PDB file of C-alpha atoms in Angstrom:
ATOM      1  CA  MET A 564       8.714  34.857  -0.552  1.00 77.00           C
ATOM      2  CA  PRO A 565       6.977  31.635   0.579  1.00 84.00           C
ATOM      3  CA  THR A 566       4.532  30.043  -1.833  1.00 89.00           C
ATOM      4  CA  PRO A 567       1.051  29.728  -0.264  1.00 91.00           C
ATOM      5  CA  VAL A 568      -0.338  26.227   0.151  1.00 94.00           C
ATOM      6  CA  ALA A 569      -3.405  25.838  -2.064  1.00 95.00           C
ATOM      7  CA  PHE A 570      -5.753  22.894  -2.348  1.00 97.00           C
ATOM      8  CA  ASP A 571      -5.325  21.135  -5.716  1.00 97.00           C
ATOM      9  CA  ALA A 572      -8.813  20.145  -6.842  1.00 97.00           C
ATOM     10  CA  ALA A 573      -7.466  17.573  -9.316  1.00 98.00           C
ATOM     11  CA  ILE A 574      -5.679  15.726  -6.505  1.00 98.00           C
ATOM     12  CA  GLY A 575      -8.821  16.014  -4.406  1.00 98.00           C
ATOM     13  CA  ARG A 576     -10.951  14.426  -7.118  1.00 98.00           C
ATOM     14  CA  GLN A 577      -8.452  11.610  -7.568  1.00 98.00           C
ATOM     15  CA  PHE A 578      -8.424  11.055  -3.812  1.00 98.00           C
ATOM     16  CA  ILE A 579     -12.218  10.733  -3.720  1.00 98.00           C
ATOM     17  CA  LYS A 580     -12.149   8.368  -6.710  1.00 98.00           C
ATOM     18  CA  TYR A 581      -9.840   5.950  -4.910  1.00 98.00           C
ATOM     19  CA  ALA A 582     -11.658   6.373  -1.606  1.00 98.00           C
ATOM     20  CA  ARG A 583     -14.788   5.155  -3.399  1.00 98.00           C
ATOM     21  CA  LEU A 584     -12.922   2.288  -5.066  1.00 98.00           C
ATOM     22  CA  VAL A 585     -11.397   1.106  -1.781  1.00 98.00           C
ATOM     23  CA  ALA A 586     -14.743   1.340   0.007  1.00 97.00           C
ATOM     24  CA  GLY A 587     -16.475  -0.448  -2.865  1.00 97.00           C
ATOM     25  CA  ARG A 588     -14.120  -3.405  -2.430  1.00 96.00           C
ATOM     26  CA  GLY A 589     -15.347  -3.845   1.146  1.00 96.00           C
ATOM     27  CA  TYR A 590     -12.062  -2.856   2.794  1.00 97.00           C
ATOM     28  CA  ILE A 591     -13.530  -0.049   4.909  1.00 96.00           C
ATOM     29  CA  HIS A 592     -15.383  -0.808   8.154  1.00 94.00           C
ATOM     30  CA  ASN A 593     -14.896   2.377  10.194  1.00 95.00           C
ATOM     31  CA  THR A 594     -12.892   5.598  10.404  1.00 95.00           C
ATOM     32  CA  LEU A 595      -9.447   3.979  10.452  1.00 94.00           C
ATOM     33  CA  GLY A 596      -8.744   3.109   6.818  1.00 96.00           C
ATOM     34  CA  ASN A 597      -7.009   5.886   4.904  1.00 98.00           C
ATOM     35  CA  ILE A 598      -5.204   7.065   1.790  1.00 98.00           C
ATOM     36  CA  VAL A 599      -2.262   9.444   1.574  1.00 98.00           C
ATOM     37  CA  MET A 600      -1.121  11.162  -1.627  1.00 98.00           C
ATOM     38  CA  ARG A 601       2.061  13.216  -1.937  1.00 98.00           C
ATOM     39  CA  ALA A 602       2.024  16.478  -3.886  1.00 98.00           C
ATOM     40  CA  PRO A 603       5.107  18.593  -4.683  1.00 97.00           C
ATOM     41  CA  HIS A 604       5.528  22.075  -3.250  1.00 97.00           C
ATOM     42  CA  PRO A 605       8.505  24.443  -3.715  1.00 95.00           C
ATOM     43  CA  ASP A 606       8.793  25.222  -0.001  1.00 96.00           C
ATOM     44  CA  TYR A 607       8.548  21.612   1.197  1.00 97.00           C
ATOM     45  CA  PRO A 608      11.436  19.397  -0.033  1.00 96.00           C
ATOM     46  CA  ARG A 609       9.513  16.179   0.717  1.00 97.00           C
ATOM     47  CA  GLY A 610       6.259  17.546  -0.639  1.00 98.00           C
ATOM     48  CA  LEU A 611       2.905  17.700   1.128  1.00 98.00           C
ATOM     49  CA  ALA A 612       0.532  14.897   2.113  1.00 98.00           C
ATOM     50  CA  TYR A 613      -3.157  14.908   1.199  1.00 98.00           C
ATOM     51  CA  THR A 614      -5.175  12.682   3.519  1.00 98.00           C
ATOM     52  CA  LYS A 615      -8.534  12.233   5.245  1.00 98.00           C
ATOM     53  CA  HIS A 616      -9.002  13.764   8.680  1.00 98.00           C
ATOM     54  CA  ALA A 617     -10.025  11.597  11.644  1.00 97.00           C
ATOM     55  CA  GLU A 618     -13.593  10.777  12.710  1.00 96.00           C
ATOM     56  CA  ILE A 619     -15.013   9.975   9.277  1.00 97.00           C
ATOM     57  CA  SER A 620     -14.555   6.951   7.016  1.00 97.00           C
ATOM     58  CA  LEU A 621     -13.320   6.858   3.435  1.00 97.00           C
ATOM     59  CA  GLU A 622     -16.739   5.708   2.261  1.00 97.00           C
ATOM     60  CA  GLU A 623     -18.470   8.694   3.893  1.00 97.00           C
ATOM     61  CA  MET A 624     -15.989  11.435   3.047  1.00 97.00           C
ATOM     62  CA  GLU A 625     -16.200  14.258   0.512  1.00 97.00           C
ATOM     63  CA  LEU A 626     -13.690  16.835  -0.709  1.00 97.00           C
ATOM     64  CA  GLU A 627     -14.169  18.936   2.414  1.00 97.00           C
ATOM     65  CA  ASN A 628     -12.846  16.060   4.528  1.00 98.00           C
ATOM     66  CA  ILE A 629      -9.371  16.232   2.993  1.00 98.00           C
ATOM     67  CA  VAL A 630      -6.578  17.948   4.891  1.00 98.00           C
ATOM     68  CA  ILE A 631      -2.974  18.601   3.860  1.00 98.00           C
ATOM     69  CA  THR A 632      -0.052  17.989   6.193  1.00 98.00           C
ATOM     70  CA  ASP A 633       3.679  18.343   6.243  1.00 97.00           C
ATOM     71  CA  VAL A 634       5.589  15.074   5.671  1.00 98.00           C
ATOM     72  CA  PRO A 635       8.346  15.104   8.345  1.00 97.00           C
ATOM     73  CA  THR A 636       5.899  16.463  10.939  1.00 95.00           C
ATOM     74  CA  SER A 637       2.168  16.135  11.581  1.00 94.00           C
ATOM     75  CA  ARG A 638       1.603  19.868  11.102  1.00 96.00           C
ATOM     76  CA  ILE A 639      -1.575  20.632   9.159  1.00 97.00           C
ATOM     77  CA  VAL A 640      -0.894  23.227   6.468  1.00 97.00           C
ATOM     78  CA  TRP A 641      -4.350  23.261   4.854  1.00 97.00           C
ATOM     79  CA  GLY A 642      -7.623  22.455   6.603  1.00 96.00           C
ATOM     80  CA  GLU A 643      -8.382  22.320  10.300  1.00 91.00           C
ATOM     81  CA  ARG A 644      -9.229  18.790  11.422  1.00 95.00           C
ATOM     82  CA  MET A 645      -6.708  16.404  12.975  1.00 95.00           C
ATOM     83  CA  THR A 646      -5.557  13.223  11.247  1.00 97.00           C
ATOM     84  CA  SER A 647      -5.677   9.755  12.794  1.00 94.00           C
ATOM     85  CA  VAL A 648      -2.599   8.238  14.456  1.00 94.00           C
ATOM     86  CA  GLY A 649      -2.167   5.995  11.418  1.00 95.00           C
ATOM     87  CA  HIS A 650      -1.038   9.014   9.401  1.00 97.00           C
ATOM     88  CA  ASN A 651       2.273   8.838  11.294  1.00 97.00           C
ATOM     89  CA  LEU A 652       3.193   5.630   9.461  1.00 98.00           C
ATOM     90  CA  SER A 653       2.295   6.988   6.037  1.00 98.00           C
ATOM     91  CA  ARG A 654       4.244  10.190   6.642  1.00 98.00           C
ATOM     92  CA  GLU A 655       7.291   8.187   7.695  1.00 98.00           C
ATOM     93  CA  ILE A 656       7.035   6.042   4.583  1.00 98.00           C
ATOM     94  CA  LEU A 657       6.915   9.149   2.373  1.00 98.00           C
ATOM     95  CA  ARG A 658       9.841  10.642   4.295  1.00 98.00           C
ATOM     96  CA  LEU A 659      12.008   7.546   3.870  1.00 98.00           C
ATOM     97  CA  ARG A 660      10.915   6.573   0.358  1.00 98.00           C
ATOM     98  CA  PRO A 661      11.154   9.508  -2.079  1.00 98.00           C
ATOM     99  CA  ASP A 662      10.151   7.074  -4.850  1.00 98.00           C
ATOM    100  CA  ILE A 663       6.759   6.506  -3.166  1.00 98.00           C
ATOM    101  CA  ASN A 664       3.972   9.051  -3.609  1.00 98.00           C
ATOM    102  CA  ALA A 665       0.945   7.250  -2.188  1.00 98.00           C
ATOM    103  CA  THR A 666      -0.060   4.801   0.518  1.00 98.00           C
ATOM    104  CA  ILE A 667      -3.311   2.976   1.203  1.00 98.00           C
ATOM    105  CA  HIS A 668      -4.061   1.534   4.644  1.00 98.00           C
ATOM    106  CA  VAL A 669      -7.008  -0.803   5.288  1.00 98.00           C
ATOM    107  CA  HIS A 670      -8.058  -3.557   7.694  1.00 96.00           C
ATOM    108  CA  ASP A 671      -8.598  -6.542   5.410  1.00 96.00           C
ATOM    109  CA  ASP A 672     -10.767  -9.343   6.792  1.00 95.00           C
ATOM    110  CA  ALA A 673      -8.975 -12.226   5.046  1.00 94.00           C
ATOM    111  CA  ILE A 674      -5.479 -11.221   6.150  1.00 95.00           C
ATOM    112  CA  ILE A 675      -6.525 -10.551   9.740  1.00 94.00           C
ATOM    113  CA  ALA A 676      -8.368 -13.872   9.860  1.00 93.00           C
ATOM    114  CA  LEU A 677      -5.503 -15.865   8.312  1.00 92.00           C
ATOM    115  CA  LEU A 678      -2.853 -14.534  10.678  1.00 91.00           C
ATOM    116  CA  GLY A 679      -5.217 -14.739  13.630  1.00 91.00           C
ATOM    117  CA  SER A 680      -5.640 -18.461  12.937  1.00 91.00           C
ATOM    118  CA  GLY A 681      -2.034 -19.136  13.883  1.00 90.00           C
ATOM    119  CA  ALA A 682      -0.753 -19.389  10.319  1.00 89.00           C
ATOM    120  CA  PRO A 683       2.933 -18.527   9.797  1.00 90.00           C
ATOM    121  CA  HIS A 684       3.725 -14.896   9.105  1.00 92.00           C
ATOM    122  CA  ALA A 685       4.617 -15.523   5.482  1.00 91.00           C
ATOM    123  CA  PHE A 686       3.180 -14.609   2.099  1.00 93.00           C
ATOM    124  CA  ASN A 687       2.600 -17.784   0.124  1.00 94.00           C
ATOM    125  CA  VAL A 688       2.047 -17.429  -3.609  1.00 96.00           C
ATOM    126  CA  LEU A 689      -0.143 -19.546  -5.863  1.00 96.00           C
ATOM    127  CA  SER A 690      -0.483 -17.380  -8.968  1.00 94.00           C
ATOM    128  CA  LEU A 691       1.922 -15.538 -11.208  1.00 91.00           C
ATOM    129  CA  ASP A 692       0.871 -11.954 -10.635  1.00 93.00           C
ATOM    130  CA  PRO A 693       1.624 -11.091  -6.964  1.00 97.00           C
ATOM    131  CA  PRO A 694       5.442 -10.871  -7.214  1.00 97.00           C
ATOM    132  CA  PHE A 695       5.178  -8.916 -10.457  1.00 97.00           C
ATOM    133  CA  VAL A 696       2.652  -6.418  -9.064  1.00 98.00           C
ATOM    134  CA  LEU A 697       4.066  -6.103  -5.543  1.00 98.00           C
ATOM    135  CA  GLY A 698       7.629  -5.720  -6.818  1.00 97.00           C
ATOM    136  CA  LYS A 699       9.185  -6.615  -3.465  1.00 97.00           C
ATOM    137  CA  PRO A 700       8.524  -9.109  -0.635  1.00 97.00           C
ATOM    138  CA  VAL A 701       5.724  -8.473   1.836  1.00 98.00           C
ATOM    139  CA  HIS A 702       6.963  -7.351   5.260  1.00 98.00           C
ATOM    140  CA  PHE A 703       5.210  -8.519   8.427  1.00 97.00           C
ATOM    141  CA  VAL A 704       5.254  -6.318  11.541  1.00 97.00           C
ATOM    142  CA  PRO A 705       4.595  -8.366  14.720  1.00 95.00           C
ATOM    143  CA  ALA A 706       1.379  -7.643  16.618  1.00 93.00           C
ATOM    144  CA  HIS A 707       3.219  -6.272  19.662  1.00 94.00           C
ATOM    145  CA  VAL A 708       4.975  -3.572  17.582  1.00 95.00           C
ATOM    146  CA  ASP A 709       2.886  -0.438  17.023  1.00 95.00           C
ATOM    147  CA  VAL A 710       4.524   1.292  14.074  1.00 96.00           C
ATOM    148  CA  GLU A 711       1.763   3.885  13.905  1.00 95.00           C
ATOM    149  CA  ALA A 712       2.351   5.265  17.399  1.00 93.00           C
ATOM    150  CA  ASP A 713       6.145   4.779  17.190  1.00 95.00           C
ATOM    151  CA  VAL A 714       7.631   4.885  13.687  1.00 97.00           C
ATOM    152  CA  SER A 715      11.242   4.474  14.813  1.00 96.00           C
ATOM    153  CA  SER A 716      11.525   0.910  13.437  1.00 97.00           C
ATOM    154  CA  VAL A 717      10.130   1.700   9.987  1.00 98.00           C
ATOM    155  CA  ALA A 718      13.551   2.609   8.593  1.00 98.00           C
ATOM    156  CA  ASP A 719      14.743  -0.947   9.310  1.00 98.00           C
ATOM    157  CA  PHE A 720      12.460  -2.530   6.698  1.00 98.00           C
ATOM    158  CA  ILE A 721      10.690  -0.028   4.456  1.00 98.00           C
ATOM    159  CA  GLN A 722      13.308   0.093   1.667  1.00 98.00           C
ATOM    160  CA  ASN A 723      12.835  -3.617   0.981  1.00 98.00           C
ATOM    161  CA  THR A 724       9.054  -3.793   0.663  1.00 98.00           C
ATOM    162  CA  ASN A 725       6.028  -2.214  -0.989  1.00 98.00           C
ATOM    163  CA  SER A 726       3.473  -4.005   1.215  1.00 98.00           C
ATOM    164  CA  VAL A 727       3.444  -3.899   5.006  1.00 98.00           C
ATOM    165  CA  VAL A 728       1.243  -6.263   6.999  1.00 98.00           C
ATOM    166  CA  LEU A 729       0.578  -5.132  10.564  1.00 96.00           C
ATOM    167  CA  VAL A 730      -0.298  -8.454  12.200  1.00 96.00           C
ATOM    168  CA  GLY A 731      -3.636  -8.292  13.994  1.00 92.00           C
ATOM    169  CA  HIS A 732      -4.287  -4.853  12.537  1.00 93.00           C
ATOM    170  CA  GLY A 733      -4.218  -4.288   8.796  1.00 95.00           C
ATOM    171  CA  ILE A 734      -2.084  -3.636   5.735  1.00 98.00           C
ATOM    172  CA  THR A 735      -0.423  -0.653   4.104  1.00 98.00           C
ATOM    173  CA  THR A 736       0.541  -0.742   0.439  1.00 98.00           C
ATOM    174  CA  LEU A 737       2.904   1.700  -1.250  1.00 98.00           C
ATOM    175  CA  GLY A 738       2.970   3.065  -4.779  1.00 98.00           C
ATOM    176  CA  ARG A 739       4.630   5.587  -7.005  1.00 98.00           C
ATOM    177  CA  THR A 740       1.045   6.583  -7.736  1.00 98.00           C
ATOM    178  CA  VAL A 741      -2.183   5.952  -5.866  1.00 98.00           C
ATOM    179  CA  SER A 742      -3.151   3.626  -8.727  1.00 98.00           C
ATOM    180  CA  GLU A 743      -0.078   1.485  -8.118  1.00 98.00           C
ATOM    181  CA  ALA A 744      -0.757   1.369  -4.361  1.00 98.00           C
ATOM    182  CA  TYR A 745      -4.343   0.320  -5.139  1.00 98.00           C
ATOM    183  CA  HIS A 746      -3.239  -2.456  -7.510  1.00 98.00           C
ATOM    184  CA  ARG A 747      -0.824  -3.762  -4.897  1.00 98.00           C
ATOM    185  CA  LEU A 748      -3.545  -3.731  -2.258  1.00 98.00           C
ATOM    186  CA  ASN A 749      -5.937  -5.729  -4.443  1.00 98.00           C
ATOM    187  CA  THR A 750      -3.228  -8.162  -5.506  1.00 98.00           C
ATOM    188  CA  LEU A 751      -2.138  -8.892  -1.938  1.00 98.00           C
ATOM    189  CA  THR A 752      -5.650  -9.411  -0.595  1.00 98.00           C
ATOM    190  CA  ALA A 753      -6.727 -11.504  -3.602  1.00 97.00           C
ATOM    191  CA  GLU A 754      -3.790 -13.857  -3.191  1.00 97.00           C
ATOM    192  CA  VAL A 755      -4.498 -14.335   0.500  1.00 97.00           C
ATOM    193  CA  ARG A 756      -8.102 -15.274  -0.326  1.00 96.00           C
ATOM    194  CA  ARG A 757      -6.870 -17.711  -2.978  1.00 96.00           C
ATOM    195  CA  CYS A 758      -4.534 -19.329  -0.468  1.00 95.00           C
ATOM    196  CA  LEU A 759      -7.332 -19.683   2.080  1.00 95.00           C
ATOM    197  CA  LEU A 760      -9.571 -21.365  -0.502  1.00 96.00           C
ATOM    198  CA  ALA A 761      -6.750 -23.621  -1.707  1.00 96.00           C
ATOM    199  CA  GLU A 762      -5.944 -24.722   1.850  1.00 94.00           C
ATOM    200  CA  GLN A 763      -9.607 -25.464   2.562  1.00 95.00           C
ATOM    201  CA  HIS A 764     -10.046 -27.452  -0.652  1.00 96.00           C
ATOM    202  CA  ALA A 765      -6.779 -29.351  -0.158  1.00 97.00           C
ATOM    203  CA  ALA A 766      -7.858 -30.308   3.369  1.00 96.00           C
ATOM    204  CA  LEU A 767     -11.120 -31.698   2.012  1.00 96.00           C
ATOM    205  CA  MET A 768      -9.441 -33.567  -0.848  1.00 96.00           C
ATOM    206  CA  GLY A 769      -6.439 -34.818   1.105  1.00 97.00           C
ATOM    207  CA  THR A 770      -4.023 -33.078  -1.252  1.00 97.00           C
ATOM    208  CA  LYS A 771      -1.222 -30.524  -0.828  1.00 96.00           C
ATOM    209  CA  VAL A 772      -1.369 -26.929  -2.027  1.00 96.00           C
ATOM    210  CA  ALA A 773       1.067 -26.269  -4.896  1.00 95.00           C
ATOM    211  CA  TYR A 774       2.654 -22.996  -3.810  1.00 96.00           C
ATOM    212  CA  ARG A 775       5.306 -21.301  -5.943  1.00 96.00           C
ATOM    213  CA  THR A 776       8.845 -21.973  -4.821  1.00 95.00           C
ATOM    214  CA  GLN A 777      10.953 -19.218  -3.288  1.00 93.00           C
ATOM    215  CA  ALA A 778      13.290 -19.367  -6.298  1.00 94.00           C
ATOM    216  CA  GLU A 779      10.349 -18.800  -8.657  1.00 94.00           C
ATOM    217  CA  ILE A 780       9.119 -15.899  -6.544  1.00 95.00           C
ATOM    218  CA  GLU A 781      12.557 -14.252  -6.467  1.00 94.00           C
ATOM    219  CA  ASP A 782      12.794 -14.549 -10.255  1.00 92.00           C
ATOM    220  CA  MET A 783       9.420 -12.858 -10.623  1.00 94.00           C
ATOM    221  CA  TYR A 784      10.480  -9.997  -8.343  1.00 94.00           C
ATOM    222  CA  ARG A 785      13.494  -9.476 -10.622  1.00 93.00           C
ATOM    223  CA  PHE A 786      11.304  -9.027 -13.674  1.00 92.00           C
ATOM    224  CA  ALA A 787       8.530  -7.062 -11.979  1.00 93.00           C
ATOM    225  CA  GLU A 788       9.339  -3.702 -13.524  1.00 92.00           C
ATOM    226  CA  ARG A 789       9.538  -5.064 -17.066  1.00 91.00           C
ATOM    227  CA  ILE A 790       6.326  -7.058 -16.741  1.00 90.00           C
ATOM    228  CA  ILE A 791       4.166  -4.334 -15.207  1.00 92.00           C
ATOM    229  CA  TYR A 792       5.677  -1.451 -17.199  1.00 92.00           C
ATOM    230  CA  PRO A 793       6.786  -3.106 -20.460  1.00 88.00           C
ATOM    231  CA  THR A 794       8.559  -1.345 -23.279  1.00 81.00           C
ATOM    232  CA  ARG A 795       7.572  -4.225 -25.554  1.00 67.00           C
ATOM    233  CA  ALA A 796       5.156  -7.133 -25.415  1.00 62.00           C
ATOM    234  CA  ASP A 797       7.276 -10.243 -26.029  1.00 66.00           C
ATOM    235  CA  HIS A 798      10.352 -12.103 -24.750  1.00 67.00           C
ATOM    236  CA  VAL A 799      10.672  -9.923 -21.642  1.00 63.00           C
ATOM    237  CA  MET A 800      11.903 -12.584 -19.240  1.00 63.00           C
ATOM    238  CA  GLN A 801      13.654 -14.785 -21.805  1.00 62.00           C
ATOM    239  CA  ASP A 802      15.910 -12.027 -23.141  1.00 54.00           C
ATOM    240  CA  GLU A 803      17.149 -10.930 -19.728  1.00 56.00           C
ATOM    241  CA  ALA A 804      17.703 -14.536 -18.618  1.00 52.00           C
ATOM    242  CA  ALA A 805      19.963 -15.012 -21.654  1.00 51.00           C
ATOM    243  CA  GLU A 806      22.104 -11.942 -20.914  1.00 53.00           C
TER     244      GLU A 806
END
């Protein structure tokens, strides 16, 4: 006998908590930012997706604005309101990445401004933490590719990233938990702001920004899991480098 789909109030409360946190950071300007959280269900092998319905923003929403959908399809299994088109991308990410249980999508001012200025589509790194927190390189989707309306190209890149930048649009970060997706979002946007400030100051001073080398960044990606989720506090990178 099928197991009825029931709204999990604990997931709902966690959803609202992170909706408030994301809005409080100034990421939300309208109805289009969103969060998706996967929940297991015995009748749905890929679980179910909790998300906000269309026509209301994360900063305005309450528990009653959460709907639950299937993952492979857009079918609503709890609630009545339709989701935004952006939910297609999050569903496809959950479908292709069983290790990922949450996504956050926002339209960040700094990233949109930087890429709109003609800057290269690359993620430069000044500080130590971005490669450790992000875990994988940032992927840039060109402005002419709409991966929300047509998700067919997502499989080509999603296994190799935890942060997707939709050029001229916004960013989607992935996490095993909504907390991890939130940390990755904040880390990515903070580093972009740091780079903008560094470039401005270097231009005024006539100096050159000291970005991390690609070799340094790749090394940090290698140690990301041990640094962010340590089993001990010392010699994490040194011991593995010696092996």
